[in-house]
Every structure is written in structure tokens, then in C-alpha cells.
mmCIF file of C-alpha atoms in Angstrom:
data_model
loop_
_atom_site.group_PDB
_atom_site.id
_atom_site.type_symbol
_atom_site.label_atom_id
_atom_site.label_comp_id
_atom_site.label_asym_id
_atom_site.label_seq_id
_atom_site.Cartn_x
_atom_site.Cartn_y
_atom_site.Cartn_z
ATOM 1 C CA MET A 13 -27.200 107.058 -151.015
ATOM 2 C CA GLN A 14 -29.131 104.255 -152.628
ATOM 3 C CA LEU A 15 -29.010 102.543 -149.317
ATOM 4 C CA LEU A 16 -30.992 105.548 -147.961
ATOM 5 C CA LYS A 17 -33.073 105.832 -150.489
ATOM 6 C CA GLU A 18 -34.313 102.513 -149.401
ATOM 7 C CA CYS A 19 -34.218 102.704 -146.128
ATOM 8 C CA ILE A 20 -36.784 105.552 -146.071
ATOM 9 C CA PHE A 21 -38.971 103.829 -148.470
ATOM 10 C CA VAL A 22 -39.081 100.738 -146.028
ATOM 11 C CA GLY A 23 -39.798 103.248 -143.297
ATOM 12 C CA LEU A 24 -42.416 105.341 -145.001
ATOM 13 C CA GLY A 25 -43.896 101.642 -146.168
ATOM 14 C CA GLY A 26 -43.470 100.305 -142.492
ATOM 15 C CA PHE A 27 -45.656 103.270 -141.044
ATOM 16 C CA SER A 28 -47.932 103.359 -143.566
ATOM 17 C CA GLY A 29 -48.600 99.313 -142.253
ATOM 18 C CA ALA A 30 -48.008 100.573 -138.883
ATOM 19 C CA VAL A 31 -50.796 103.094 -138.552
ATOM 20 C CA LEU A 32 -53.421 100.010 -140.616
ATOM 21 C CA ARG A 33 -52.835 97.787 -138.534
ATOM 22 C CA TYR A 34 -53.450 100.023 -135.055
ATOM 23 C CA LEU A 35 -56.844 101.189 -136.795
ATOM 24 C CA LEU A 36 -58.435 97.693 -136.980
ATOM 25 C CA THR A 37 -56.931 97.240 -134.327
ATOM 26 C CA LEU A 38 -59.737 99.760 -132.815
ATOM 27 C CA ILE A 39 -62.872 98.259 -134.684
ATOM 28 C CA PRO A 40 -65.092 96.991 -131.656
ATOM 29 C CA VAL A 41 -65.162 92.952 -131.468
ATOM 30 C CA LYS A 42 -67.550 91.315 -128.753
ATOM 31 C CA SER A 43 -65.248 87.869 -128.626
ATOM 32 C CA ASP A 44 -62.349 86.153 -126.464
ATOM 33 C CA PHE A 45 -60.442 85.102 -129.643
ATOM 34 C CA PRO A 46 -58.143 87.938 -131.155
ATOM 35 C CA LEU A 47 -60.255 88.197 -133.728
ATOM 36 C CA MET A 48 -58.575 91.442 -135.291
ATOM 37 C CA THR A 49 -54.849 90.537 -134.547
ATOM 38 C CA PHE A 50 -55.887 87.025 -136.723
ATOM 39 C CA ILE A 51 -57.593 89.407 -139.501
ATOM 40 C CA VAL A 52 -54.137 91.316 -139.589
ATOM 41 C CA ASN A 53 -51.871 88.135 -140.276
ATOM 42 C CA ILE A 54 -54.396 86.707 -142.376
ATOM 43 C CA SER A 55 -54.713 89.557 -145.085
ATOM 44 C CA GLY A 56 -51.062 90.677 -144.748
ATOM 45 C CA ALA A 57 -49.669 86.860 -145.661
ATOM 46 C CA VAL A 58 -52.207 87.519 -148.770
ATOM 47 C CA LEU A 59 -51.124 90.905 -149.274
ATOM 48 C CA ILE A 60 -46.672 89.769 -149.498
ATOM 49 C CA GLY A 61 -48.263 86.564 -151.056
ATOM 50 C CA PHE A 62 -49.982 88.930 -153.756
ATOM 51 C CA ILE A 63 -47.049 91.890 -154.099
ATOM 52 C CA VAL A 64 -44.740 89.096 -154.076
ATOM 53 C CA GLY A 65 -46.455 87.187 -156.769
ATOM 54 C CA ALA A 66 -47.288 90.803 -158.836
ATOM 55 C CA ALA A 67 -43.466 91.447 -158.803
ATOM 56 C CA GLY A 68 -42.606 88.314 -160.051
ATOM 57 C CA VAL A 69 -45.047 89.232 -163.701
ATOM 58 C CA ILE A 70 -44.965 92.799 -163.645
ATOM 59 C CA PRO A 71 -42.203 93.672 -166.399
ATOM 60 C CA ASN A 72 -39.717 96.437 -164.873
ATOM 61 C CA VAL A 73 -40.773 96.490 -161.277
ATOM 62 C CA SER A 74 -40.148 99.277 -159.367
ATOM 63 C CA GLN A 75 -37.577 97.841 -156.710
ATOM 64 C CA SER A 76 -38.509 100.623 -154.652
ATOM 65 C CA LEU A 77 -42.532 100.230 -154.752
ATOM 66 C CA VAL A 78 -41.928 96.255 -154.106
ATOM 67 C CA LEU A 79 -39.996 97.413 -150.959
ATOM 68 C CA PHE A 80 -42.241 100.125 -149.414
ATOM 69 C CA ALA A 81 -45.297 97.471 -149.788
ATOM 70 C CA LYS A 82 -43.602 94.521 -149.156
ATOM 71 C CA THR A 83 -40.386 94.667 -146.497
ATOM 72 C CA GLY A 84 -42.090 98.256 -145.179
ATOM 73 C CA VAL A 85 -46.502 98.650 -145.358
ATOM 74 C CA CYS A 86 -46.589 94.379 -144.761
ATOM 75 C CA GLY A 87 -43.618 94.394 -141.847
ATOM 76 C CA GLY A 88 -45.481 97.572 -140.404
ATOM 77 C CA TYR A 89 -48.405 95.594 -140.471
ATOM 78 C CA THR A 90 -47.823 91.966 -139.586
ATOM 79 C CA THR A 91 -44.534 89.974 -139.574
ATOM 80 C CA PHE A 92 -46.548 86.932 -139.346
ATOM 81 C CA SER A 93 -46.449 87.745 -143.649
ATOM 82 C CA THR A 94 -43.499 87.844 -144.011
ATOM 83 C CA PHE A 95 -42.666 84.554 -141.281
ATOM 84 C CA ALA A 96 -45.914 82.823 -143.823
ATOM 85 C CA LEU A 97 -43.849 83.905 -146.917
ATOM 86 C CA GLU A 98 -40.280 82.706 -145.689
ATOM 87 C CA SER A 99 -42.384 79.487 -144.841
ATOM 88 C CA VAL A 100 -44.014 79.229 -148.622
ATOM 89 C CA ASN A 101 -41.051 79.878 -149.795
ATOM 90 C CA LEU A 102 -39.016 76.696 -147.966
ATOM 91 C CA PHE A 103 -41.651 74.571 -148.930
ATOM 92 C CA LYS A 104 -41.588 75.587 -151.898
ATOM 93 C CA ASN A 105 -37.799 74.948 -152.519
ATOM 94 C CA GLN A 106 -37.976 71.891 -151.333
ATOM 95 C CA HIS A 107 -36.894 72.406 -147.671
ATOM 96 C CA ARG A 108 -39.867 70.711 -146.441
ATOM 97 C CA LEU A 109 -38.235 69.782 -143.090
ATOM 98 C CA LEU A 110 -36.506 72.641 -142.789
ATOM 99 C CA GLY A 111 -39.818 74.480 -143.274
ATOM 100 C CA ILE A 112 -41.672 72.208 -140.213
ATOM 101 C CA CYS A 113 -38.427 73.159 -137.658
ATOM 102 C CA TYR A 114 -39.384 76.733 -138.930
ATOM 103 C CA ILE A 115 -43.451 77.343 -137.789
ATOM 104 C CA VAL A 116 -42.785 74.851 -135.141
ATOM 105 C CA LEU A 117 -39.429 76.670 -133.991
ATOM 106 C CA SER A 118 -40.756 79.950 -134.455
ATOM 107 C CA VAL A 119 -44.313 79.153 -132.521
ATOM 108 C CA VAL A 120 -43.196 76.807 -129.474
ATOM 109 C CA VAL A 121 -40.053 79.724 -128.866
ATOM 110 C CA CYS A 122 -42.008 82.174 -129.726
ATOM 111 C CA PHE A 123 -44.438 81.485 -127.100
ATOM 112 C CA LEU A 124 -41.395 80.843 -124.926
ATOM 113 C CA GLY A 125 -40.065 83.980 -125.117
ATOM 114 C CA VAL A 126 -42.894 86.359 -124.047
ATOM 115 C CA ILE A 127 -43.296 84.101 -120.874
ATOM 116 C CA LEU A 128 -39.529 84.532 -120.358
ATOM 117 C CA GLY A 129 -39.873 88.188 -121.591
ATOM 118 C CA GLN A 130 -42.809 88.824 -118.752
ATOM 119 C CA TYR A 131 -41.261 87.041 -115.861
ATOM 120 C CA LEU A 132 -38.007 89.335 -116.392
ATOM 121 C CA ALA A 133 -40.035 91.854 -116.071
ATOM 122 C CA LYS A 134 -41.051 90.553 -113.086
ATOM 123 C CA LEU A 135 -37.884 90.235 -111.573
ATOM 124 C CA ILE A 136 -36.867 93.570 -112.959
ATOM 125 C CA PHE A 137 -39.588 95.877 -112.084
ATOM 126 C CA ASN A 138 -40.819 93.536 -109.121
ATOM 127 C CA THR A 139 -44.585 93.378 -110.537
ATOM 128 C CA ASN A 140 -47.527 91.675 -110.300
ATOM 129 C CA ILE A 141 -48.042 90.202 -114.153
ATOM 130 C CA LYS A 142 -49.273 86.955 -113.702
ATOM 131 C CA LEU A 143 -47.291 84.082 -115.948
#
């Protein structure tokens, strides 16, 4: 029953974060630079840092609220915030080399993953996706 309750909190937070992200990306910006995604990623990183920091100092903070905000809202808003938090934690825990590897591999492998996914879609659906 506890797991179901936690899943509901995460799901509600995820819904909220995803809708917020969608609404922010509707703001018209005249630039080739993906400014709104950049803003979402930065604000998500600040938000998850604030949530973790506050949860560490507020006595008896509700773990359901933390799940709602950290995993749900931030996860639905941007998974980049989780990536940033995990990277910071690796450095804080003296795993500098592992942190650097995680950052570099995440960016490079995910970049290549997008290219691979597009290539597979092109193969499967015989589309004209430009790679």
C-alpha cells in the first residue's frame, strides 16, 4: 500500500512538472539556440538542489512531499535536474573520476543514442529523416 501511495505522489508531481515544462516551451523565442529548454534545465537543477537542501534541514519533512517534488515535479519537468544532482553527489562523495565519466558518457552516449534512434526509425519506417 505504501508503494502505491508513493507512486501516486510521484505521478501527480510528474504530471505537474511535465505540464509546466510544456507551458514554458510555448513561450515564443526568436533564436536558433534552444533557450526555453536551457532555461527549463537550469531552473530544474536549481529546483532539485533547493528541494534536496530543504529536505535535509527541515525537521520531519514529509517524504511523500519530497517524492512529489523531487522525483515527480523535477522528473516530469526535466530529467536533466536529476542528472545534475547525481553528478554533484558523485563529486561531493569524492568520486571525481566517476563523476567526470558519468557526465561525459551521459552527454556523448545520449547524443549518439538520439542519432541511433533516428537511424532506426529511418530504417523501420523508410522515412527521409536527415542524420
